[in-house]
Amino acid sequence: MGRSPCCDKVGLKKGPWTPEEDQKLLAYIEEHGHGSWRALPTKAGLQRCGKSCRLRWTNYLRPDIKRGKFSLQEEQTIIQLHALLGNRWSAIATHLPKRTDNEIKNYWNTHLKKRLAKMGIDPVTHKPKSDALLSSDGQSKNAANLSHMAQWESARLEAEARLVRESKLRSNSFNHHPGTPSASNSAAVGAKTAAVSSSPPVYLDVLKAWHGVWPKSTEGGGSSGGGGGGVAVAGDLESPTSTLSYSENAAAVASTAVIDFVGNSGSCEGGIIKDEGDQQEWKGMGSSTQLPGSFTSALHDMAVPMDSGAWTPESLKTVNGGHFIEGFTELLLSNSTNRTLSDTDGGGDSDNGGCSGSDYYEDNKNYWNSILNLVNSSPYDSPMF
DNA sequence: AAAAAAAACAACCGCACCACA
DNA sequence: GTGTGGTGCGGTTGTTTTTTT
């Protein structure tokens, strides 16, 4: 494949954009649309390469961009999606309206990553750095099966990505708006596609089949029946495929995320180390709607209907009485919030609180339910997958 | 008040993918 | 089937701003 030497041309300006340049670019795009980015700089009278213009427009000048501090909810969404998707910023950006992938990426690198690291969580794998989880046989098995499940899910995501691309193509023929970058506007594209296409999502059957495995096997043994039920469940789960490309990494991330969340809660170790300001924020988060000291209850609350419609931050707020976000993120931050919040909350840690071994597999179940719900309630043609 | 360090942000770079000739 | 142009995406670097000493 030949690559065009976009910015290597002599005489083209690099570095920070001046207000004058911004104005020129804005004025041109507003009037003509961007059309071909390569041709745009000349037409707009800019001494920039087309790529630079595109980036400037996409990440800064676009009118539908929200700038400024990330809200707590946005932070939570990023963490959750990163645990699931890894560094697929454009996919994550799809579910953060008005935020660009670049902005999210920067925010992750400068804020969230460090915050997780301080909490003793590897921001790459979302695993605790001192991982003493996989000690027993049962747990190892469980972890392996979770990994299997993650592979399965990843394969599904990959397949869905193909559908998305096709959908995009179709939708593009319906609507071509100048200056519509894919990363941050793909949600809108997806919405359009959903509106155009009335057929049900193809993957639903598979998801539901998978979804059905948990209740079938765990509820039979009872959630308090101990590890045997969970392991047996996982044993029933046979991943249909492992033909992955990107998804190997995502699978690892997803699976380790599960392990991490559960392991964290199970071991009840670690503690939160946060900036003062952040601590207030996170405290507020935990005490807002959900019992902060009991992350398992949050988990239980996360079992939401499969067909809950498009997933947006707004919908997340309302899903299951507004406990989805709190519960999901609480998994990640469970031990820290447990400690941080238990005092103010007055709730004791003597209940399941994530420390009870009997809830270990129940937690897994609910975690995967929540993942499923997240995935399934996302726009089915979302580029996220 | 000044210098140094750290944090935050914006932009660039290069690879990969896709469509088209 | 192959080459090329256009674009998306993720990683990285450079610059600016803020905080600390």
Tab-separated table of C-alpha atoms (C1' of nucleotides) in Angstrom:
chain	number	residue	atom	x	y	z
A	1	MET	CA	0.000	0.000	0.000
A	2	GLY	CA	1.402	3.325	-0.887
A	3	ARG	CA	1.314	5.956	1.696
A	4	SER	CA	1.027	9.565	0.843
A	5	PRO	CA	3.626	11.826	2.373
A	6	CYS	CA	1.016	14.086	3.782
A	7	CYS	CA	2.913	16.409	6.043
A	8	ASP	CA	6.356	16.043	4.591
A	9	LYS	CA	5.896	18.764	2.059
A	10	VAL	CA	8.154	21.718	2.406
A	11	GLY	CA	6.567	24.989	3.357
A	12	LEU	CA	3.690	23.532	5.274
A	13	LYS	CA	3.227	24.835	8.734
A	14	LYS	CA	3.256	22.615	11.779
A	15	GLY	CA	2.607	23.165	15.426
A	16	PRO	CA	-0.122	25.019	17.234
A	17	TRP	CA	-2.910	26.562	15.275
A	18	THR	CA	-3.428	30.273	15.363
A	19	PRO	CA	-6.877	31.829	15.732
A	20	GLU	CA	-6.580	33.085	12.184
A	21	GLU	CA	-5.992	29.607	10.878
A	22	ASP	CA	-8.886	28.299	12.898
A	23	GLN	CA	-11.082	30.990	11.470
A	24	LYS	CA	-10.078	30.192	7.943
A	25	LEU	CA	-10.687	26.518	8.416
A	26	LEU	CA	-14.024	27.056	10.112
A	27	ALA	CA	-15.197	29.492	7.502
A	28	TYR	CA	-14.264	27.223	4.678
A	29	ILE	CA	-15.870	24.123	6.114
A	30	GLU	CA	-19.014	25.949	7.064
A	31	GLU	CA	-19.375	27.128	3.540
A	32	HIS	CA	-18.151	24.190	1.514
A	33	GLY	CA	-17.823	21.256	3.819
A	34	HIS	CA	-14.472	19.620	4.021
A	35	GLY	CA	-14.749	17.441	0.969
A	36	SER	CA	-11.275	16.165	0.290
A	37	TRP	CA	-9.023	17.001	3.157
A	38	ARG	CA	-6.034	16.947	0.926
A	39	ALA	CA	-7.388	19.628	-1.293
A	40	LEU	CA	-8.858	21.677	1.484
A	41	PRO	CA	-5.787	23.580	2.719
A	42	THR	CA	-5.127	25.069	-0.671
A	43	LYS	CA	-8.718	26.024	-1.191
A	44	ALA	CA	-8.996	27.472	2.280
A	45	GLY	CA	-5.761	29.338	1.988
A	46	LEU	CA	-4.005	27.435	4.728
A	47	GLN	CA	-0.359	26.484	4.828
A	48	ARG	CA	-1.204	23.189	6.438
A	49	CYS	CA	-1.448	19.637	5.298
A	50	GLY	CA	-4.878	18.141	4.926
A	51	LYS	CA	-4.323	15.765	7.737
A	52	SER	CA	-3.531	18.540	10.117
A	53	CYS	CA	-6.692	20.337	9.056
A	54	ARG	CA	-8.729	17.234	9.578
A	55	LEU	CA	-7.350	16.697	13.037
A	56	ARG	CA	-7.861	20.277	13.985
A	57	TRP	CA	-11.438	20.131	12.858
A	58	THR	CA	-12.152	16.751	14.352
A	59	ASN	CA	-10.589	17.351	17.717
A	60	TYR	CA	-11.104	21.004	18.293
A	61	LEU	CA	-13.167	23.089	15.927
A	62	ARG	CA	-16.179	20.917	15.360
A	63	PRO	CA	-19.229	22.626	16.791
A	64	ASP	CA	-20.597	19.521	18.431
A	65	ILE	CA	-17.681	19.082	20.761
A	66	LYS	CA	-18.035	19.544	24.444
A	67	ARG	CA	-14.909	20.800	26.064
A	68	GLY	CA	-13.946	21.104	29.660
A	69	LYS	CA	-13.810	18.863	32.625
A	70	PHE	CA	-15.033	15.326	32.376
A	71	SER	CA	-17.992	14.569	34.547
A	72	LEU	CA	-17.955	11.762	37.028
A	73	GLN	CA	-20.295	9.805	34.863
A	74	GLU	CA	-18.061	10.234	31.889
A	75	GLU	CA	-15.124	9.039	33.918
A	76	GLN	CA	-16.992	5.976	34.973
A	77	THR	CA	-18.029	5.237	31.458
A	78	ILE	CA	-14.492	5.523	30.238
A	79	ILE	CA	-13.195	3.186	32.904
A	80	GLN	CA	-15.832	0.628	32.198
A	81	LEU	CA	-15.436	0.733	28.487
A	82	HIS	CA	-11.706	0.645	28.751
A	83	ALA	CA	-11.920	-2.464	30.853
A	84	LEU	CA	-14.001	-3.988	28.139
A	85	LEU	CA	-12.428	-2.598	25.007
A	86	GLY	CA	-8.917	-1.604	25.873
A	87	ASN	CA	-7.410	1.320	24.040
A	88	ARG	CA	-10.054	1.524	21.404
A	89	TRP	CA	-10.624	5.174	21.938
A	90	SER	CA	-12.826	5.749	18.990
A	91	ALA	CA	-15.154	3.024	20.165
A	92	ILE	CA	-15.194	4.484	23.615
A	93	ALA	CA	-15.810	7.927	22.213
A	94	THR	CA	-18.858	6.600	20.468
A	95	HIS	CA	-20.535	6.347	23.825
A	96	LEU	CA	-19.413	9.654	25.149
A	97	PRO	CA	-21.345	12.188	23.165
A	98	LYS	CA	-19.487	15.323	22.239
A	99	ARG	CA	-16.164	13.940	23.322
A	100	THR	CA	-13.449	13.069	20.869
A	101	ASP	CA	-11.359	9.983	20.962
A	102	ASN	CA	-8.291	12.127	21.284
A	103	GLU	CA	-9.675	13.934	24.267
A	104	ILE	CA	-10.684	10.726	25.931
A	105	LYS	CA	-7.335	9.213	25.231
A	106	ASN	CA	-5.555	12.176	26.728
A	107	TYR	CA	-7.809	12.190	29.719
A	108	TRP	CA	-7.167	8.537	30.290
A	109	ASN	CA	-3.445	8.943	30.028
A	110	THR	CA	-3.248	11.964	32.263
A	111	HIS	CA	-5.952	11.271	34.830
A	112	LEU	CA	-7.614	7.924	34.940
A	113	LYS	CA	-4.596	5.801	34.271
A	114	LYS	CA	-2.726	7.360	37.121
A	115	ARG	CA	-5.684	7.145	39.374
A	116	LEU	CA	-6.045	3.433	38.790
A	117	ALA	CA	-2.344	2.955	39.250
A	118	LYS	CA	-2.538	4.683	42.578
A	119	MET	CA	-5.287	2.348	43.567
A	120	GLY	CA	-3.018	-0.549	42.851
A	121	ILE	CA	-4.778	-1.503	39.689
A	122	ASP	CA	-2.945	-2.074	36.484
A	123	PRO	CA	-4.583	0.358	34.090
A	124	VAL	CA	-3.788	-1.860	31.151
A	125	THR	CA	-5.219	-5.096	32.386
A	126	HIS	CA	-7.445	-3.697	35.111
A	127	LYS	CA	-5.931	-6.266	37.363
A	128	PRO	CA	-4.607	-5.615	40.794
A	129	LYS	CA	-0.882	-5.405	40.640
A	130	SER	CA	-0.417	-7.890	43.444
A	131	ASP	CA	-2.562	-10.593	42.043
A	132	ALA	CA	-3.113	-13.389	44.470
A	133	LEU	CA	-6.306	-14.436	42.883
A	134	LEU	CA	-5.461	-17.504	40.921
A	135	SER	CA	-4.324	-19.563	43.790
A	136	SER	CA	-6.832	-22.291	44.052
A	137	ASP	CA	-7.805	-24.757	41.365
A	138	GLY	CA	-11.319	-23.640	41.233
A	139	GLN	CA	-10.355	-20.105	40.724
A	140	SER	CA	-7.911	-20.962	38.033
A	141	LYS	CA	-10.553	-22.886	36.230
A	142	ASN	CA	-12.929	-20.089	36.616
A	143	ALA	CA	-10.463	-17.628	35.274
A	144	ALA	CA	-9.800	-19.810	32.299
A	145	ASN	CA	-13.445	-20.078	31.584
A	146	LEU	CA	-13.929	-16.409	31.934
A	147	SER	CA	-11.189	-15.952	29.446
A	148	HIS	CA	-13.013	-18.327	27.203
A	149	MET	CA	-16.125	-16.322	27.548
A	150	ALA	CA	-14.250	-13.181	26.775
A	151	GLN	CA	-12.935	-14.787	23.638
A	152	TRP	CA	-16.386	-15.708	22.656
A	153	GLU	CA	-17.582	-12.231	23.206
A	154	SER	CA	-14.680	-10.803	21.332
A	155	ALA	CA	-15.409	-12.970	18.368
A	156	ARG	CA	-18.921	-11.689	18.449
A	157	LEU	CA	-17.733	-8.138	18.607
A	158	GLU	CA	-15.544	-8.682	15.649
A	159	ALA	CA	-18.411	-10.038	13.644
A	160	GLU	CA	-20.541	-7.171	14.670
A	161	ALA	CA	-17.889	-4.740	13.578
A	162	ARG	CA	-18.321	-6.059	10.093
A	163	LEU	CA	-22.009	-5.437	10.290
A	164	VAL	CA	-21.330	-1.942	11.443
A	165	ARG	CA	-19.128	-1.229	8.520
A	166	GLU	CA	-21.778	-2.444	6.167
A	167	SER	CA	-24.381	-0.419	7.948
A	168	LYS	CA	-22.241	2.642	7.732
A	169	LEU	CA	-21.909	2.205	4.061
A	170	ARG	CA	-25.618	2.019	3.708
A	171	SER	CA	-26.230	4.966	5.919
A	172	ASN	CA	-23.680	7.050	4.109
A	173	SER	CA	-25.694	6.764	0.989
A	174	PHE	CA	-28.608	8.238	2.868
A	175	ASN	CA	-26.782	11.046	4.490
A	176	HIS	CA	-23.545	12.672	3.688
A	177	HIS	CA	-22.813	15.547	5.932
A	178	PRO	CA	-19.709	17.575	5.346
A	179	GLY	CA	-17.305	17.462	8.171
A	180	THR	CA	-18.515	14.374	9.848
A	181	PRO	CA	-15.634	12.483	11.301
A	182	SER	CA	-16.280	8.929	12.065
A	183	ALA	CA	-14.878	8.614	15.496
A	184	SER	CA	-17.078	10.898	17.427
A	185	ASN	CA	-20.030	10.969	15.194
A	186	SER	CA	-20.312	7.341	14.536
A	187	ALA	CA	-22.884	7.063	17.238
A	188	ALA	CA	-25.022	9.361	15.245
A	189	VAL	CA	-24.312	7.310	12.195
A	190	GLY	CA	-25.329	4.273	14.100
A	191	ALA	CA	-28.530	5.898	15.133
A	192	LYS	CA	-29.275	6.728	11.574
A	193	THR	CA	-28.539	3.218	10.564
A	194	ALA	CA	-30.753	1.866	13.229
A	195	ALA	CA	-33.504	4.043	11.987
A	196	VAL	CA	-33.001	2.881	8.467
A	197	SER	CA	-32.726	-0.746	9.243
A	198	SER	CA	-35.649	-2.312	10.939
A	199	SER	CA	-34.325	-5.813	11.154
A	200	PRO	CA	-33.360	-7.075	14.571
A	201	PRO	CA	-29.755	-7.367	15.578
A	202	VAL	CA	-28.191	-10.491	14.295
A	203	TYR	CA	-26.200	-11.244	17.377
A	204	LEU	CA	-29.030	-11.240	19.803
A	205	ASP	CA	-29.656	-14.934	19.693
A	206	VAL	CA	-26.109	-15.753	20.494
A	207	LEU	CA	-26.041	-13.261	23.274
A	208	LYS	CA	-29.229	-14.482	24.723
A	209	ALA	CA	-28.061	-18.023	24.553
A	210	TRP	CA	-25.003	-17.050	26.395
A	211	HIS	CA	-26.959	-14.972	28.780
A	212	GLY	CA	-29.167	-17.882	29.526
A	213	VAL	CA	-26.336	-20.023	30.678
A	214	TRP	CA	-25.745	-18.186	33.875
A	215	PRO	CA	-29.126	-18.377	35.440
A	216	LYS	CA	-29.564	-21.906	34.273
A	217	SER	CA	-26.528	-23.198	35.977
A	218	THR	CA	-26.033	-20.966	38.914
A	219	GLU	CA	-29.537	-20.615	40.061
A	220	GLY	CA	-29.928	-24.321	40.046
A	221	GLY	CA	-27.170	-24.673	42.553
A	222	GLY	CA	-28.101	-21.525	44.310
A	223	SER	CA	-26.035	-18.454	44.444
A	224	SER	CA	-24.851	-19.258	47.883
A	225	GLY	CA	-24.022	-22.778	46.936
A	226	GLY	CA	-20.393	-21.927	46.765
A	227	GLY	CA	-17.789	-22.181	44.088
A	228	GLY	CA	-18.900	-25.474	42.676
A	229	GLY	CA	-21.844	-23.938	40.945
A	230	GLY	CA	-19.822	-21.257	39.323
A	231	VAL	CA	-17.177	-23.555	38.065
A	232	ALA	CA	-19.686	-25.982	36.759
A	233	VAL	CA	-21.387	-23.183	34.960
A	234	ALA	CA	-18.272	-22.101	33.339
A	235	GLY	CA	-17.637	-25.620	32.336
A	236	ASP	CA	-20.812	-25.605	30.361
A	237	LEU	CA	-19.721	-22.634	28.466
A	238	GLU	CA	-17.960	-23.700	25.381
A	239	SER	CA	-16.631	-20.889	23.363
A	240	PRO	CA	-17.810	-21.304	19.814
A	241	THR	CA	-14.827	-19.743	18.224
A	242	SER	CA	-11.463	-18.396	18.926
A	243	THR	CA	-10.755	-16.863	15.597
A	244	LEU	CA	-9.723	-13.524	16.826
A	245	SER	CA	-7.623	-10.771	15.547
A	246	TYR	CA	-7.903	-7.628	17.561
A	247	SER	CA	-9.923	-9.425	20.061
A	248	GLU	CA	-7.223	-11.436	21.621
A	249	ASN	CA	-6.178	-8.403	23.455
A	250	ALA	CA	-9.680	-7.336	24.173
A	251	ALA	CA	-10.449	-10.787	25.388
A	252	ALA	CA	-7.576	-10.675	27.739
A	253	VAL	CA	-8.582	-7.292	28.921
A	254	ALA	CA	-12.149	-8.294	29.400
A	255	SER	CA	-11.335	-11.466	31.165
A	256	THR	CA	-8.751	-9.983	33.387
A	257	ALA	CA	-11.096	-7.189	34.117
A	258	VAL	CA	-13.515	-9.712	35.439
A	259	ILE	CA	-10.910	-11.404	37.434
A	260	ASP	CA	-9.767	-8.132	38.710
A	261	PHE	CA	-13.115	-6.916	39.802
A	262	VAL	CA	-14.026	-10.106	41.455
A	263	GLY	CA	-10.627	-10.663	42.856
A	264	ASN	CA	-10.486	-7.237	44.254
A	265	SER	CA	-13.735	-7.605	45.964
A	266	GLY	CA	-12.988	-11.043	47.130
A	267	SER	CA	-9.707	-10.309	48.677
A	268	CYS	CA	-10.835	-7.101	50.280
A	269	GLU	CA	-7.376	-5.768	50.056
A	270	GLY	CA	-5.953	-2.501	48.972
A	271	GLY	CA	-7.223	0.925	49.542
A	272	ILE	CA	-8.015	4.044	47.725
A	273	ILE	CA	-5.401	6.649	47.224
A	274	LYS	CA	-6.846	9.585	45.541
A	275	ASP	CA	-6.436	13.241	45.128
A	276	GLU	CA	-8.365	15.267	47.581
A	277	GLY	CA	-10.708	16.731	45.077
A	278	ASP	CA	-11.265	13.445	43.383
A	279	GLN	CA	-11.933	11.755	46.614
A	280	GLN	CA	-14.826	14.007	47.215
A	281	GLU	CA	-16.150	13.288	43.807
A	282	TRP	CA	-15.900	9.584	44.154
A	283	LYS	CA	-17.341	9.626	47.568
A	284	GLY	CA	-20.243	11.476	46.200
A	285	MET	CA	-20.592	8.939	43.477
A	286	GLY	CA	-20.689	6.071	45.850
A	287	SER	CA	-23.133	7.555	48.233
A	288	SER	CA	-25.452	8.911	45.652
A	289	THR	CA	-27.861	6.144	44.981
A	290	GLN	CA	-26.336	2.862	45.869
A	291	LEU	CA	-25.125	1.356	49.065
A	292	PRO	CA	-21.467	2.000	48.742
A	293	GLY	CA	-20.375	-0.607	51.142
A	294	SER	CA	-22.057	-3.419	49.389
A	295	PHE	CA	-20.875	-3.776	45.923
A	296	THR	CA	-22.483	-7.116	45.493
A	297	SER	CA	-25.852	-5.609	45.922
A	298	ALA	CA	-24.902	-3.228	43.220
A	299	LEU	CA	-23.995	-6.174	41.122
A	300	HIS	CA	-27.305	-7.780	41.665
A	301	ASP	CA	-28.937	-4.597	40.666
A	302	MET	CA	-27.171	-4.682	37.388
A	303	ALA	CA	-29.243	-7.458	35.983
A	304	VAL	CA	-31.233	-5.457	33.506
A	305	PRO	CA	-33.455	-6.484	30.670
A	306	MET	CA	-31.641	-7.522	27.573
A	307	ASP	CA	-33.521	-5.320	25.212
A	308	SER	CA	-33.230	-2.061	26.973
A	309	GLY	CA	-32.541	-0.087	23.870
A	310	ALA	CA	-29.657	2.070	22.876
A	311	TRP	CA	-27.081	2.502	25.497
A	312	THR	CA	-26.118	6.023	26.204
A	313	PRO	CA	-24.830	7.649	29.315
A	314	GLU	CA	-28.326	8.890	29.827
A	315	SER	CA	-29.838	5.504	29.455
A	316	LEU	CA	-27.258	4.096	31.779
A	317	LYS	CA	-28.444	6.498	34.357
A	318	THR	CA	-31.900	5.158	34.176
A	319	VAL	CA	-31.193	1.531	33.657
A	320	ASN	CA	-32.313	-0.416	36.630
A	321	GLY	CA	-33.155	2.541	38.693
A	322	GLY	CA	-29.914	4.290	38.046
A	323	HIS	CA	-27.716	1.656	39.628
A	324	PHE	CA	-25.958	0.460	36.579
A	325	ILE	CA	-23.125	2.906	36.513
A	326	GLU	CA	-22.688	2.953	40.189
A	327	GLY	CA	-22.724	-0.765	40.447
A	328	PHE	CA	-20.450	-1.380	37.576
A	329	THR	CA	-17.877	1.083	38.585
A	330	GLU	CA	-18.172	-0.010	42.109
A	331	LEU	CA	-16.832	-3.313	41.013
A	332	LEU	CA	-13.720	-1.602	39.927
A	333	LEU	CA	-13.437	0.514	42.980
A	334	SER	CA	-15.141	-1.753	45.379
A	335	ASN	CA	-12.532	-2.213	48.012
A	336	SER	CA	-11.557	1.375	48.075
A	337	THR	CA	-15.045	2.681	48.150
A	338	ASN	CA	-15.937	0.119	50.696
A	339	ARG	CA	-13.403	1.535	53.000
A	340	THR	CA	-13.833	5.069	52.072
A	341	LEU	CA	-17.532	5.089	52.237
A	342	SER	CA	-18.428	2.653	54.891
A	343	ASP	CA	-17.802	5.188	57.557
A	344	THR	CA	-20.056	7.778	56.169
A	345	ASP	CA	-22.585	5.340	54.992
A	346	GLY	CA	-22.952	3.585	58.238
A	347	GLY	CA	-23.297	0.312	56.421
A	348	GLY	CA	-21.199	-2.443	57.818
A	349	ASP	CA	-18.912	-4.645	55.824
A	350	SER	CA	-20.157	-7.645	57.597
A	351	ASP	CA	-22.577	-8.564	54.858
A	352	ASN	CA	-21.549	-10.010	51.551
A	353	GLY	CA	-19.702	-6.818	50.723
A	354	GLY	CA	-17.647	-8.653	48.150
A	355	CYS	CA	-15.607	-10.435	50.747
A	356	SER	CA	-17.680	-13.526	51.022
A	357	GLY	CA	-16.428	-16.476	49.125
A	358	SER	CA	-19.934	-17.687	48.567
A	359	ASP	CA	-20.600	-14.693	46.434
A	360	TYR	CA	-17.584	-15.112	44.319
A	361	TYR	CA	-19.306	-16.894	41.507
A	362	GLU	CA	-22.430	-14.939	41.876
A	363	ASP	CA	-20.334	-11.886	41.298
A	364	ASN	CA	-18.910	-13.401	38.173
A	365	LYS	CA	-22.329	-14.122	36.927
A	366	ASN	CA	-23.512	-10.660	37.525
A	367	TYR	CA	-20.426	-9.145	36.126
A	368	TRP	CA	-20.949	-10.954	32.895
A	369	ASN	CA	-24.557	-10.131	32.946
A	370	SER	CA	-23.615	-6.535	33.209
A	371	ILE	CA	-21.187	-6.827	30.358
A	372	LEU	CA	-23.828	-8.497	28.315
A	373	ASN	CA	-26.282	-5.866	29.151
A	374	LEU	CA	-23.854	-3.194	28.291
A	375	VAL	CA	-23.040	-4.796	25.012
A	376	ASN	CA	-26.525	-5.775	24.212
A	377	SER	CA	-28.129	-2.537	25.087
A	378	SER	CA	-25.645	-0.669	22.991
A	379	PRO	CA	-26.759	0.365	19.576
A	380	TYR	CA	-26.414	-2.854	17.694
A	381	ASP	CA	-24.626	-1.210	14.872
A	382	SER	CA	-22.429	0.725	17.174
A	383	PRO	CA	-18.877	1.001	15.931
A	384	MET	CA	-17.928	0.214	19.441
A	385	PHE	CA	-18.022	-3.382	18.442
B	1	DA	C1'	9.273	36.001	43.347
B	2	DA	C1'	11.743	32.720	40.713
B	3	DA	C1'	13.023	28.225	39.289
B	4	DA	C1'	12.012	23.477	38.849
B	5	DA	C1'	8.890	19.799	38.453
B	6	DA	C1'	4.656	17.910	37.297
B	7	DA	C1'	0.442	17.871	34.965
B	8	DA	C1'	-2.465	18.847	31.160
B	9	DC	C1'	-3.372	19.555	26.596
B	10	DA	C1'	-2.812	19.840	21.577
B	11	DA	C1'	-0.861	18.182	17.702
B	12	DC	C1'	1.935	15.086	14.981
B	13	DC	C1'	3.396	10.572	13.191
B	14	DG	C1'	2.920	6.383	11.092
B	15	DC	C1'	0.330	2.261	10.297
B	16	DA	C1'	-3.867	0.089	8.656
B	17	DC	C1'	-7.927	-0.188	6.183
B	18	DC	C1'	-11.012	0.771	2.424
B	19	DA	C1'	-12.592	2.375	-2.050
B	20	DC	C1'	-11.593	3.137	-6.526
B	21	DA	C1'	-9.181	3.326	-10.932
C	1	DG	C1'	-5.053	-8.351	-8.937
C	2	DT	C1'	-2.504	-4.244	-7.965
C	3	DG	C1'	-1.382	0.472	-7.003
C	4	DT	C1'	-2.911	4.828	-5.165
C	5	DG	C1'	-5.440	8.210	-2.606
C	6	DG	C1'	-8.163	9.225	1.345
C	7	DT	C1'	-9.152	8.602	5.889
C	8	DG	C1'	-9.397	6.553	10.680
C	9	DC	C1'	-7.044	5.312	14.562
C	10	DG	C1'	-3.771	4.720	18.356
C	11	DG	C1'	0.683	5.945	20.103
C	12	DT	C1'	3.828	9.418	20.994
C	13	DT	C1'	5.893	13.885	21.346
C	14	DG	C1'	6.050	18.777	22.083
C	15	DT	C1'	4.252	22.822	24.249
C	16	DT	C1'	1.805	25.238	27.678
C	17	DT	C1'	-0.030	25.731	32.192
C	18	DT	C1'	-0.148	24.803	36.986
C	19	DT	C1'	1.852	23.445	41.226
C	20	DT	C1'	5.564	22.875	44.301
C	21	DT	C1'	9.924	24.061	46.370
